[in-house]
Amino acid sequence: MDHGYISYSVFFICLGMEIILIGLSHKTAPVEIREKFSIPGDQAEDILGRLAGLPGGRENMFLSTCNRMEVLSVVEDREESAGWIKNFLGGVAGMSGDELTPYLYVRKGEEAVAHLFRVTASLDSMVLGEPQILGQVKEAYRQAVGNKAAGLVLNKLFHRSFFVAKRVRTETKIASQAVSVSFAAVELAKKIMGSLNDKRAMLIGAGEMSELAARHFISQGVREIIVANRTHSRALELAQSLRGKAIPFADFPGMLKDVDIVLSSTGSAHYIIHKEHLTGIIRARKNKPMFFIDIAVPRDVDPAINEIENVYVYDIDDLQGVVESNKEERRKEIQKAEEIVRQGVEAFQRWLSSLEVVPTILDLRQRLEKIRQREVEKTLTLMKNASDEERKTLDILTQSIINKILHHPISLLKHQEGKGEGKLYVDLTRKIFHLDNEEEDD
Amino acid sequence: MNIIFFMAALIIYLLGTAASLAYLVSLRRLFAKLGKFTLTAGFAVHSAALVVRYLEAGYTPITNLHESLSFFAWSIVGVYLVINVKYQVEVLAAFVSPVAAVLIILASLFPKEILPLAPVLESYWLPIHVTLAFFGNAMFTLAFAAGVMYLIQERQIKSKKIGAFYHRLPALKILDDLNYRCLTFGFPLLTLGIISGSVWAESAWGAYWSWDPKETWSLITWFLYAALLHGRLTVGWRGRRAAIFAIVGFAVLVFTFLGVNLLLTGLHAYN
């Protein structure tokens, strides 16, 4: 093996394939920008087609959700391609590439891999650990495969990212804690009342935040929602959209004994629910628990009500406190998840670097050399009377057989290096000769 | 021979305790499963120990403190395994395993020899009376556990200081239901236990009721639980008050079971 050949190859590695990711998310772009990229499924295929038309790109994936947009490409030269992709995305949004640039992040190589893994594992989501994103990434990948935009590298990359996401989901408790105020309220209600299936909730005041919380309660199975609001028309409107029942504002005190959860958010300057009022109600309810969620500032519910047995009152600060303590618990889980991502990136990078031509040629030679030595040894133990001359001849013979066999594959590998199908040849070579002893997991 | 099984059960309960505590700390499902499995295995081995002792002794082995404590531990685990079918409260195992382990360790400290049965106990009422009473006690023990957990969880939610227990303990509703369920099973068992004891007393001692300390304290326990059941059914007692009642009831029950035997003398003392 001559050294000239190796340095020649090393030079070419720099021209190999590179992974680049350009995107924007709720962390970098306001909704006005994000909504320009909320693209229906069929148009996403069109975008994939146009991405494929950009110079220097080999594999592409396009992901669009309400909180993020990402383009992941395997390219020849990432500096050059970054410019092309930015301009292209600007075109999609109806802006120039430069206008869009401040909202975009660009990740290259290992960082791009880590970013994709974090996104898929829902570590980069607005609601950390939410499960939809995995499905969305799978769909984006499916589209890329359908459009023949995904090749060797993206296939491996995505399968690895699904594997990482699965590990994060099963080995950490990222998704199990409520870190938004309305989720915390739902979680508390469940800790008090168990299942919410046979529970009724009443909204007093029809603000945006109580509507959001009400939707969480409905998704957790609350049986009925009752809405009371000073402006009755708004109560009717909200009741309709929540499939609940509107009652006149003045009637809410009489309704209290029939509801389990009360979400209060009126603009009243004083308490509207008093302790004296509640003691009778709780007796009438035979001590069935009640949960008051007071998100109004100034408060609607007399905090002294919390002192009554089987009644619980949480104001907005209390809920915020729960959220903080949940975040604390979760921080530990995030560390675990990040470690899983790190391992995933490492495994992927190992695979990627194995696709370089030089290490593959070295591995290939080594593998055959090992076989040769083993077989020569075996033969020599049978030929106990062989002279030194004969031994040497046998050695030379076997070596030259190997060289002859390897000549064509190696020159083909060298020839394909840096070309479109180059990685495919390397991958195939590694598989045929079983160069990666045990490809781990997946 | 029964001692070998007994010791094996002791070790398994200790393992179960370790697994349950590991679950409490880590919240890993694996430990919960392991804990439940060990508890079930411990119960099986413990049952074998009781059966073997029964065969070796020729009478139901609930006649001295060693046997009683061991049988009590067995009842608690058994009752827990039954309750667990309906109420999947994993943390309860973290209570039951250590309690079973402690009881059985206590049992191991008392004389284990099989002695000839006292003539007065030679009656088919022995297994009936004692089993009923012990199953009732086991139910009340679980009600106590549910009560303690309820108070801890309620404290957390009321005070708005969400700590480690908040995520580990089940919903207040579930703990309250569990408390109630144990009461509705435990109370009839206790009642039947007292009635069967009274009938047996008539045939053995010639009087249905003789105000022996055990009888007196059993009656006090009975009244306490009767009051709790009544409060729950008619006035709508629940939650905190019911939990506290279950805890007080259990304290009296422990005294009836242990205190009376160790501190007072009377017809029920046989060791």
XYZ file of C-alpha atoms in Angstrom:
713
model
C 0.000 0.000 0.000
C 1.510 3.301 -0.955
C 1.333 6.384 1.172
C 0.772 8.670 -1.733
C -2.592 7.112 -2.274
C -3.728 7.693 1.336
C -2.962 11.394 1.443
C -4.692 11.754 -1.879
C -7.830 10.228 -0.369
C -7.708 12.343 2.761
C -7.720 15.355 0.560
C -10.925 14.194 -1.032
C -12.745 13.504 2.214
C -13.186 17.247 2.593
C -15.328 17.168 -0.511
C -17.592 14.442 0.921
C -21.162 14.911 1.996
C -22.206 17.230 4.685
C -25.356 17.537 6.700
C -26.941 20.917 7.056
C -30.102 21.948 8.841
C -31.804 25.297 8.431
C -34.969 26.120 10.266
C -36.961 28.343 12.521
C -39.108 27.628 15.541
C -41.129 29.241 18.292
C -37.797 30.036 19.898
C -36.488 32.121 17.007
C -39.464 33.391 15.041
C -42.749 35.076 15.952
C -45.997 33.554 14.832
C -46.292 36.009 11.916
C -43.219 34.433 10.390
C -44.030 30.857 11.435
C -47.459 30.948 9.866
C -45.939 31.679 6.472
C -44.484 28.202 6.620
C -47.520 26.295 7.784
C -47.767 24.336 4.614
C -50.333 21.646 3.848
C -49.071 18.126 3.130
C -49.450 18.119 -0.656
C -47.528 21.374 -1.011
C -44.731 20.005 1.122
C -44.091 17.491 -1.657
C -43.811 20.360 -4.097
C -41.264 22.020 -1.815
C -39.259 18.804 -1.650
C -39.232 18.739 -5.424
C -37.962 22.301 -5.620
C -35.337 21.668 -2.946
C -34.039 18.778 -5.029
C -33.559 21.254 -7.858
C -31.095 23.358 -5.875
C -27.462 22.868 -6.882
C -25.182 20.775 -4.702
C -27.937 19.037 -2.715
C -28.279 15.284 -2.569
C -30.870 14.419 0.045
C -33.611 16.605 1.518
C -36.276 16.584 4.148
C -38.833 19.270 4.849
C -40.708 19.509 8.155
C -43.464 21.987 8.849
C -45.578 22.169 12.006
C -47.335 25.085 13.649
C -44.312 25.745 15.827
C -41.434 25.024 13.521
C -40.109 24.596 10.022
C -36.934 22.721 9.235
C -35.022 21.826 6.105
C -32.477 19.075 6.528
C -30.196 18.412 3.589
C -27.184 16.390 2.675
C -25.066 18.638 0.508
C -21.671 18.847 -1.149
C -20.725 22.206 0.250
C -22.623 23.522 3.195
C -21.560 27.173 2.939
C -22.785 27.368 -0.605
C -25.935 25.363 0.003
C -26.846 27.396 3.093
C -27.163 30.435 0.844
C -29.255 28.573 -1.720
C -31.601 27.152 0.900
C -32.057 30.480 2.694
C -32.998 32.200 -0.532
C -35.349 29.376 -1.396
C -37.065 29.602 1.999
C -37.339 33.360 1.639
C -39.147 32.693 -1.628
C -41.569 30.331 0.070
C -42.378 32.969 2.695
C -42.584 35.753 0.142
C -39.518 37.531 1.521
C -35.893 37.832 0.530
C -33.356 35.435 1.996
C -31.719 38.278 3.911
C -35.009 39.359 5.447
C -35.647 35.855 6.674
C -32.109 35.211 7.952
C -32.526 36.790 11.434
C -35.243 34.230 12.241
C -33.319 31.224 10.999
C -30.880 28.963 12.696
C -28.295 27.050 10.735
C -26.803 23.861 12.159
C -24.071 21.887 10.498
C -22.733 18.361 10.806
C -22.884 16.948 14.283
C -24.928 19.922 15.536
C -27.547 19.355 12.860
C -27.781 15.703 13.878
C -28.161 16.632 17.546
C -30.805 19.209 16.663
C -32.896 16.709 14.729
C -32.662 14.203 17.577
C -33.727 16.813 20.108
C -36.664 17.912 17.962
C -37.846 14.344 17.378
C -37.547 13.519 21.074
C -39.675 16.593 21.843
C -36.872 18.269 23.775
C -37.176 21.383 21.635
C -40.967 21.595 21.691
C -42.977 24.487 23.062
C -44.666 22.023 25.411
C -41.714 19.880 26.342
C -42.331 16.181 25.858
C -45.524 16.611 23.837
C -46.028 13.484 21.779
C -47.263 14.842 18.416
C -43.880 15.949 17.126
C -42.617 12.394 16.657
C -45.549 11.674 14.347
C -44.903 14.880 12.437
C -41.246 14.051 11.920
C -42.195 10.545 10.791
C -44.616 12.041 8.289
C -41.947 14.421 6.969
C -39.583 11.488 6.574
C -42.266 9.442 4.823
C -42.767 12.284 2.356
C -39.043 12.520 1.735
C -38.905 8.783 1.064
C -41.971 8.999 -1.164
C -40.306 11.715 -3.219
C -37.029 9.838 -3.358
C -35.474 12.795 -1.561
C -34.089 10.650 1.247
C -31.033 8.548 0.569
C -28.490 6.554 2.467
C -27.617 9.243 5.020
C -31.113 10.513 5.784
C -32.489 7.000 6.073
C -29.970 6.143 8.726
C -30.302 9.539 10.378
C -34.076 9.308 10.734
C -34.164 5.762 11.939
C -31.618 6.718 14.540
C -33.690 9.743 15.540
C -36.836 7.617 16.005
C -34.808 5.255 18.129
C -33.520 8.128 20.272
C -37.048 9.534 20.653
C -38.330 6.162 21.767
C -35.587 5.827 24.342
C -36.273 9.305 25.686
C -39.961 8.507 25.967
C -39.512 5.204 27.763
C -36.469 5.970 29.895
C -37.280 9.450 31.155
C -40.366 11.105 32.553
C -40.096 14.264 30.446
C -43.754 14.313 29.472
C -45.279 13.405 32.798
C -45.199 16.734 34.578
C -47.335 19.751 34.017
C -45.284 22.840 33.378
C -47.963 25.229 32.251
C -50.452 26.840 34.579
C -53.500 25.258 33.008
C -51.900 21.811 32.865
C -50.892 22.186 36.506
C -54.518 23.007 37.346
C -55.755 19.880 35.566
C -53.133 17.767 37.290
C -54.131 19.129 40.687
C -57.791 18.453 39.985
C -56.879 14.859 39.211
C -54.807 14.563 42.377
C -57.823 15.742 44.337
C -60.677 14.014 42.555
C -59.090 11.080 40.789
C -60.830 10.557 37.479
C -62.544 13.671 36.108
C -65.045 11.709 34.041
C -68.052 12.359 36.253
C -67.075 15.905 37.238
C -68.599 19.224 36.325
C -66.673 22.433 35.907
C -67.958 25.999 35.950
C -66.236 28.963 34.335
C -66.989 32.258 35.992
C -65.765 34.858 33.554
C -65.016 33.918 29.978
C -61.440 35.028 29.437
C -58.971 33.508 27.034
C -56.986 31.797 29.752
C -59.978 30.142 31.367
C -61.056 28.971 27.937
C -57.664 27.338 27.454
C -57.865 25.687 30.866
C -61.436 24.581 30.136
C -60.226 22.850 26.986
C -57.610 20.978 29.000
C -60.310 19.891 31.416
C -62.519 18.710 28.568
C -59.666 16.737 27.048
C -59.247 15.067 30.445
C -62.847 13.954 30.418
C -64.734 16.545 32.464
C -68.397 15.718 31.942
C -69.960 19.151 31.657
C -68.848 22.750 31.414
C -71.039 25.584 32.662
C -70.234 29.167 31.720
C -71.293 32.278 33.600
C -70.195 35.689 32.396
C -71.305 39.267 33.017
C -71.755 39.734 29.288
C -74.168 36.947 28.652
C -73.666 36.853 24.898
C -69.989 36.027 25.413
C -71.009 33.261 27.832
C -73.319 31.807 25.189
C -70.616 32.001 22.568
C -68.008 30.289 24.740
C -70.486 27.692 25.994
C -71.239 26.835 22.406
C -67.616 26.429 21.411
C -66.981 24.276 24.523
C -70.259 22.389 24.036
C -71.286 23.486 27.507
C -74.154 25.347 29.066
C -74.389 29.102 29.672
C -76.149 30.476 32.733
C -76.882 34.095 33.683
C -74.074 35.580 35.758
C -76.362 36.212 38.725
C -77.164 32.491 38.921
C -73.655 31.237 39.527
C -73.833 31.181 43.367
C -76.806 28.836 43.222
C -74.926 26.608 40.811
C -71.870 26.159 43.054
C -73.233 23.170 44.932
C -73.597 21.222 41.690
C -70.094 21.730 40.337
C -66.794 20.209 41.401
C -64.329 22.503 39.714
C -64.669 26.295 39.537
C -62.477 28.370 37.237
C -62.833 32.014 38.094
C -61.437 34.900 36.059
C -63.736 37.900 36.358
C -62.579 41.491 36.414
C -64.244 42.069 39.755
C -62.384 44.309 42.211
C -63.572 42.244 45.195
C -63.999 38.631 46.123
C -67.107 37.203 44.493
C -67.038 33.889 46.399
C -66.952 34.159 50.184
C -66.178 31.707 52.913
C -69.550 32.054 54.713
C -71.256 31.161 51.484
C -69.175 28.069 50.971
C -69.654 26.395 54.351
C -73.336 25.829 53.632
C -72.633 24.617 50.138
C -70.068 22.072 51.219
C -72.506 20.702 53.773
C -75.178 20.413 51.095
C -72.641 18.522 48.975
C -72.012 16.088 51.826
C -68.370 17.113 51.811
C -67.790 16.168 48.195
C -64.508 17.898 47.341
C -64.404 21.178 45.441
C -61.510 22.755 43.643
C -61.371 26.498 43.004
C -58.947 27.778 40.422
C -58.731 31.524 40.737
C -56.806 33.021 37.836
C -58.251 36.506 38.308
C -56.095 39.423 39.470
C -57.364 40.873 41.791
C -58.610 37.586 43.130
C -62.213 36.385 42.908
C -62.150 33.676 45.542
C -61.588 34.393 49.215
C -58.355 32.490 50.000
C -59.748 31.643 53.441
C -61.996 29.137 51.665
C -58.938 26.917 51.397
C -59.250 26.352 55.155
C -62.548 24.515 54.729
C -62.144 20.756 54.729
C -62.394 19.098 51.313
C -62.196 22.462 49.547
C -59.053 23.568 47.780
C -58.306 27.038 46.443
C -55.416 27.797 44.147
C -54.759 31.289 42.858
C -52.527 32.135 39.941
C -49.397 32.428 42.123
C -50.059 29.067 43.762
C -50.356 27.464 40.349
C -47.177 29.161 39.254
C -45.510 27.661 42.329
C -46.616 24.171 41.300
C -45.291 24.783 37.813
C -41.915 25.839 39.231
C -41.583 22.777 41.420
C -42.541 20.572 38.495
C -39.914 22.268 36.378
C -37.339 21.473 39.029
C -38.262 17.765 38.908
C -38.207 17.879 35.170
C -34.790 19.439 34.914
C -33.278 16.188 36.140
C -35.210 14.247 33.528
C -33.999 16.601 30.811
C -30.426 15.855 31.746
C -31.108 12.168 31.271
C -32.755 12.840 27.921
C -29.859 14.989 26.713
C -27.487 12.168 27.573
C -29.555 9.798 25.442
C -29.408 12.294 22.574
C -25.647 12.608 22.994
C -25.247 8.833 22.746
C -27.442 8.816 19.650
C -25.337 11.492 17.971
C -22.183 9.620 18.823
C -23.507 6.386 17.322
C -24.614 8.164 14.182
C -21.304 9.980 13.762
C -19.493 6.690 14.158
C -21.558 5.237 11.352
C -21.076 8.318 9.198
C -17.318 8.356 9.558
C -17.201 4.670 8.712
C -18.565 5.669 5.334
C -15.368 7.498 4.474
C -13.389 5.750 1.815
C -9.979 5.544 3.476
C -11.035 3.847 6.705
C -13.116 1.454 4.675
C -10.188 0.492 2.488
C -8.043 0.017 5.573
C -10.729 -2.091 7.238
C -11.152 -4.124 4.109
C -7.442 -4.867 3.837
C -7.224 -5.680 7.498
C -10.148 -8.048 7.312
C -8.763 -9.995 4.387
C -5.285 -9.954 5.877
C -6.646 -11.557 9.021
C -8.377 -14.273 7.048
C -5.221 -14.856 5.053
C -3.013 -15.187 8.112
C -5.397 -17.546 9.817
C -5.660 -19.803 6.775
C -1.885 -19.795 6.151
C -1.290 -20.814 9.728
C -3.804 -23.627 9.446
C -2.150 -24.900 6.303
C 1.319 -24.722 7.813
C 0.332 -26.835 10.785
C -0.598 -29.534 8.270
C 2.685 -29.098 6.372
C 5.002 -29.818 9.242
C 7.967 -30.545 6.992
C 7.720 -27.377 4.943
C 11.016 -25.609 4.375
C 11.475 -21.897 4.979
C 11.480 -21.438 1.230
C 8.087 -23.100 0.919
C 6.650 -21.096 3.748
C 7.760 -17.872 2.117
C 6.272 -18.890 -1.200
C 2.953 -19.675 0.414
C 2.983 -16.286 2.035
C 3.681 -14.459 -1.180
C 1.103 -16.484 -3.057
C -1.694 -15.695 -0.655
C -0.756 -12.050 -0.461
C -0.869 -11.618 -4.161
C -4.251 -13.343 -4.383
C -5.629 -10.811 -1.948
C -4.098 -7.926 -3.823
C -5.573 -9.134 -7.073
C -8.998 -9.546 -5.514
C -8.891 -6.145 -3.877
C -7.529 -4.261 -6.823
C -10.787 -3.581 -8.568
C -12.997 -2.871 -5.520
C -10.463 -0.412 -4.148
C -9.990 1.473 -7.385
C -13.776 1.626 -7.742
C -14.128 3.036 -4.218
C -11.421 5.624 -4.920
C -13.073 6.511 -8.167
C -16.531 6.974 -6.630
C -15.288 9.007 -3.708
C -16.951 12.396 -3.459
C -19.452 11.476 -6.126
C -23.181 11.188 -5.615
C -23.250 7.448 -5.097
C -19.940 7.286 -3.257
C -21.369 6.622 0.202
C -23.558 3.921 -1.233
C -20.516 2.015 -2.541
C -18.796 2.362 0.794
C -21.883 1.227 2.644
C -22.285 -1.754 0.331
C -18.649 -2.702 0.659
C -18.879 -2.632 4.412
C -21.942 -4.825 4.326
C -20.647 -7.370 1.808
C -17.408 -7.869 3.685
C -19.035 -7.611 7.064
C -16.676 -4.851 8.193
C -18.873 -3.586 11.030
C -18.788 -6.597 13.257
C -22.026 -6.026 15.049
C -24.097 -3.071 13.928
C -25.684 -2.147 17.211
C -29.338 -1.876 18.146
C -32.131 -0.101 16.165
C -39.480 -27.504 58.803
C -42.053 -24.736 59.094
C -39.265 -22.489 60.426
C -37.339 -22.850 57.169
C -40.323 -21.627 55.182
C -40.890 -18.949 57.778
C -37.328 -17.667 57.452
C -37.549 -17.809 53.652
C -40.710 -15.688 53.790
C -38.916 -13.235 56.068
C -36.073 -12.834 53.583
C -38.432 -12.452 50.639
C -40.428 -9.784 52.465
C -37.204 -7.909 53.130
C -36.359 -8.069 49.427
C -39.857 -6.836 48.643
C -39.317 -3.960 51.049
C -36.112 -3.014 49.257
C -37.806 -3.131 45.852
C -40.785 -1.068 47.031
C -38.565 1.564 48.580
C -36.491 1.682 45.410
C -39.725 2.322 43.525
C -40.650 5.096 45.931
C -37.337 6.819 45.336
C -36.954 6.300 41.599
C -40.565 5.864 40.420
C -39.297 3.229 37.998
C -42.094 0.858 36.967
C -39.656 -2.005 37.043
C -39.257 -1.721 40.812
C -43.011 -1.564 41.319
C -43.401 -4.797 39.389
C -40.514 -6.363 41.232
C -42.000 -5.293 44.567
C -45.372 -6.785 43.753
C -43.825 -9.971 42.475
C -41.717 -10.447 45.614
C -44.702 -9.729 47.800
C -46.731 -12.369 45.975
C -43.858 -14.826 46.195
C -43.414 -14.011 49.891
C -47.092 -14.645 50.439
C -46.886 -18.036 48.752
C -43.889 -19.110 50.817
C -45.470 -17.727 53.968
C -48.671 -19.677 53.228
C -46.568 -22.804 52.870
C -44.955 -22.053 56.243
C -48.386 -21.823 57.872
C -49.648 -25.003 56.250
C -46.530 -26.919 57.254
C -46.791 -25.634 60.804
C -50.442 -26.642 60.861
C -49.526 -30.171 59.788
C -46.657 -30.388 62.258
C -48.630 -28.999 65.189
C -51.970 -30.560 64.419
C -53.847 -27.348 65.187
C -54.317 -23.958 63.567
C -51.091 -22.125 64.430
C -52.514 -18.960 65.995
C -52.086 -19.775 69.639
C -49.124 -17.698 70.844
C -47.461 -14.401 69.967
C -45.032 -15.899 67.474
C -47.867 -17.545 65.593
C -50.222 -14.599 65.903
C -47.742 -12.042 64.585
C -46.794 -14.311 61.735
C -50.446 -14.936 60.923
C -51.192 -11.218 61.125
C -48.386 -10.428 58.663
C -49.778 -13.102 56.374
C -53.312 -11.664 56.596
C -52.127 -8.162 55.760
C -50.241 -9.304 52.692
C -53.142 -11.498 51.611
C -55.696 -8.739 52.048
C -53.413 -6.327 50.183
C -53.088 -8.708 47.250
C -56.884 -8.973 47.071
C -57.441 -5.208 47.378
C -54.747 -4.604 44.770
C -56.863 -6.310 42.137
C -59.308 -3.397 42.300
C -57.107 -0.536 43.532
C -53.798 -0.399 41.713
C -52.033 1.678 44.339
C -48.368 0.758 43.922
C -47.150 2.842 46.844
C -49.303 0.754 49.156
C -46.850 -2.086 48.571
C -44.181 0.202 49.988
C -46.216 0.190 53.193
C -47.323 -3.440 53.222
C -43.882 -4.953 52.544
C -42.082 -3.257 55.431
C -45.012 -3.883 57.798
C -45.041 -7.568 56.879
C -41.262 -7.680 57.268
C -41.335 -5.996 60.676
C -44.181 -8.168 61.957
C -42.501 -11.334 60.868
C -39.175 -10.236 62.353
C -41.004 -9.535 65.624
C -42.593 -12.950 65.361
C -39.177 -14.526 64.948
C -38.115 -13.024 68.310
C -40.748 -14.936 70.261
C -40.443 -18.629 71.121
C -41.113 -20.663 68.016
C -41.431 -24.126 69.511
C -44.603 -26.055 68.866
C -46.169 -26.754 72.262
C -49.127 -28.958 73.101
C -52.336 -27.036 72.636
C -54.008 -25.632 75.757
C -57.188 -27.691 76.278
C -59.425 -24.641 76.222
C -58.281 -23.848 72.655
C -59.135 -27.293 71.347
C -62.134 -26.240 69.373
C -63.151 -25.743 65.772
C -63.968 -22.188 66.832
C -60.273 -21.399 67.084
C -59.604 -21.047 63.338
C -62.986 -19.400 62.699
C -62.774 -16.816 65.447
C -59.141 -15.921 64.957
C -59.195 -15.841 61.152
C -62.197 -13.524 61.088
C -60.650 -11.216 63.650
C -57.289 -11.147 61.906
C -58.674 -10.510 58.440
C -60.679 -7.663 59.937
C -57.534 -6.310 61.572
C -55.633 -6.587 58.308
C -58.325 -4.555 56.561
C -58.079 -1.881 59.234
C -54.315 -1.854 58.838
C -54.706 -1.018 55.161
C -57.321 1.615 56.053
C -54.723 3.071 58.402
C -52.117 3.122 55.646
C -54.555 4.811 53.281
C -55.370 7.304 56.033
C -51.733 8.227 56.595
C -51.139 8.632 52.877
C -54.276 10.717 52.624
C -53.089 13.093 55.337
C -49.692 13.501 53.705
C -51.144 14.130 50.267
C -53.840 16.451 51.623
C -51.207 18.425 53.541
C -49.241 18.889 50.325
C -52.183 20.088 48.301
C -53.646 22.293 51.025
C -50.384 23.967 51.895
C -49.542 24.355 48.192
C -46.081 23.021 48.842
C -45.740 20.432 46.170
C -43.001 18.074 47.271
C -41.705 14.683 46.299
C -44.742 12.899 47.730
C -47.164 14.744 45.489
C -46.121 12.727 42.446
C -45.685 9.500 44.372
C -48.985 9.293 46.179
C -52.251 8.607 44.386
C -55.218 10.977 44.190
C -57.020 11.910 47.401
C -60.184 10.379 45.978
C -58.503 7.009 45.504
C -57.030 7.022 49.015
C -60.398 7.962 50.489
C -62.145 5.206 48.510
C -59.538 2.738 49.665
C -60.085 3.795 53.264
C -63.827 3.347 52.857
C -63.533 0.015 51.056
C -61.286 -1.410 53.775
C -63.718 -0.194 56.381
C -66.712 -1.814 54.698
C -64.852 -5.135 54.570
C -63.110 -4.822 57.899
C -66.117 -3.898 59.996
C -68.273 -6.960 59.218
C -65.220 -9.171 59.730
C -64.559 -7.625 63.119
C -68.223 -7.962 64.041
C -68.291 -11.610 63.053
C -65.001 -12.119 64.873
C -66.513 -10.775 68.080
C -69.735 -12.771 67.680
C -67.909 -16.011 66.936
C -65.640 -15.364 69.915
C -68.640 -14.804 72.094
C -70.278 -18.045 70.988
C -67.045 -19.893 71.565
C -66.669 -18.260 74.997
C -70.074 -19.559 75.946
C -69.074 -23.119 75.134
C -65.577 -22.842 76.630
C -65.984 -20.584 79.623
C -69.714 -20.780 80.120
C -70.503 -17.120 79.450
C -70.984 -15.161 76.217
C -69.263 -12.105 77.613
C -67.098 -11.760 80.689
C -65.446 -8.321 80.279
C -62.047 -9.825 79.835
C -59.659 -6.960 78.749
C -59.449 -8.317 75.207
C -63.212 -8.343 74.963
C -63.540 -4.875 76.396
C -60.956 -3.384 74.062
C -62.374 -5.207 71.074
C -65.703 -3.655 71.882
C -64.110 -0.197 72.088
C -62.476 -0.786 68.709
C -65.778 -1.963 67.325
C -67.557 1.179 68.522
C -64.888 3.402 66.996
C -65.176 1.802 63.595
C -68.950 1.730 63.902
C -68.882 5.470 64.507
C -66.672 5.998 61.472
C -68.888 3.866 59.264
C -71.955 5.649 60.516
C -70.400 9.066 59.953
C -69.433 8.098 56.429
C -72.794 6.684 55.489
C -75.107 9.273 57.027
C -73.283 12.548 57.601
C -70.961 12.272 54.621
C -67.702 12.137 56.575
C -64.845 11.727 54.243
C -61.346 12.842 53.522
C -59.331 14.176 56.392
C -61.756 13.364 59.177
C -62.248 9.791 57.992
C -58.487 9.405 57.616
C -57.836 10.591 61.161
C -60.539 8.274 62.467
C -59.009 5.309 60.674
C -55.651 6.152 62.231
C -57.064 6.484 65.759
C -59.042 3.277 65.288
C -55.878 1.510 64.268
C -53.979 2.757 67.312
C -56.664 1.293 69.575
C -56.614 -1.872 67.512
C -52.863 -2.293 67.979
C -53.373 -1.881 71.703
C -56.149 -4.466 71.664
C -53.941 -6.865 69.807
C -50.566 -6.348 71.458
C -51.018 -4.147 74.495
C -53.658 -6.285 76.088
C -51.546 -9.398 75.729
C -48.326 -7.813 76.894
C -49.562 -5.413 79.591
C -52.810 -6.738 80.943
C -53.782 -10.215 82.030
C -56.969 -12.001 81.214
C -58.556 -14.969 79.580
C -56.941 -14.266 76.190
C -53.335 -14.555 77.405
C -51.847 -17.892 76.483
C -48.161 -17.402 76.253
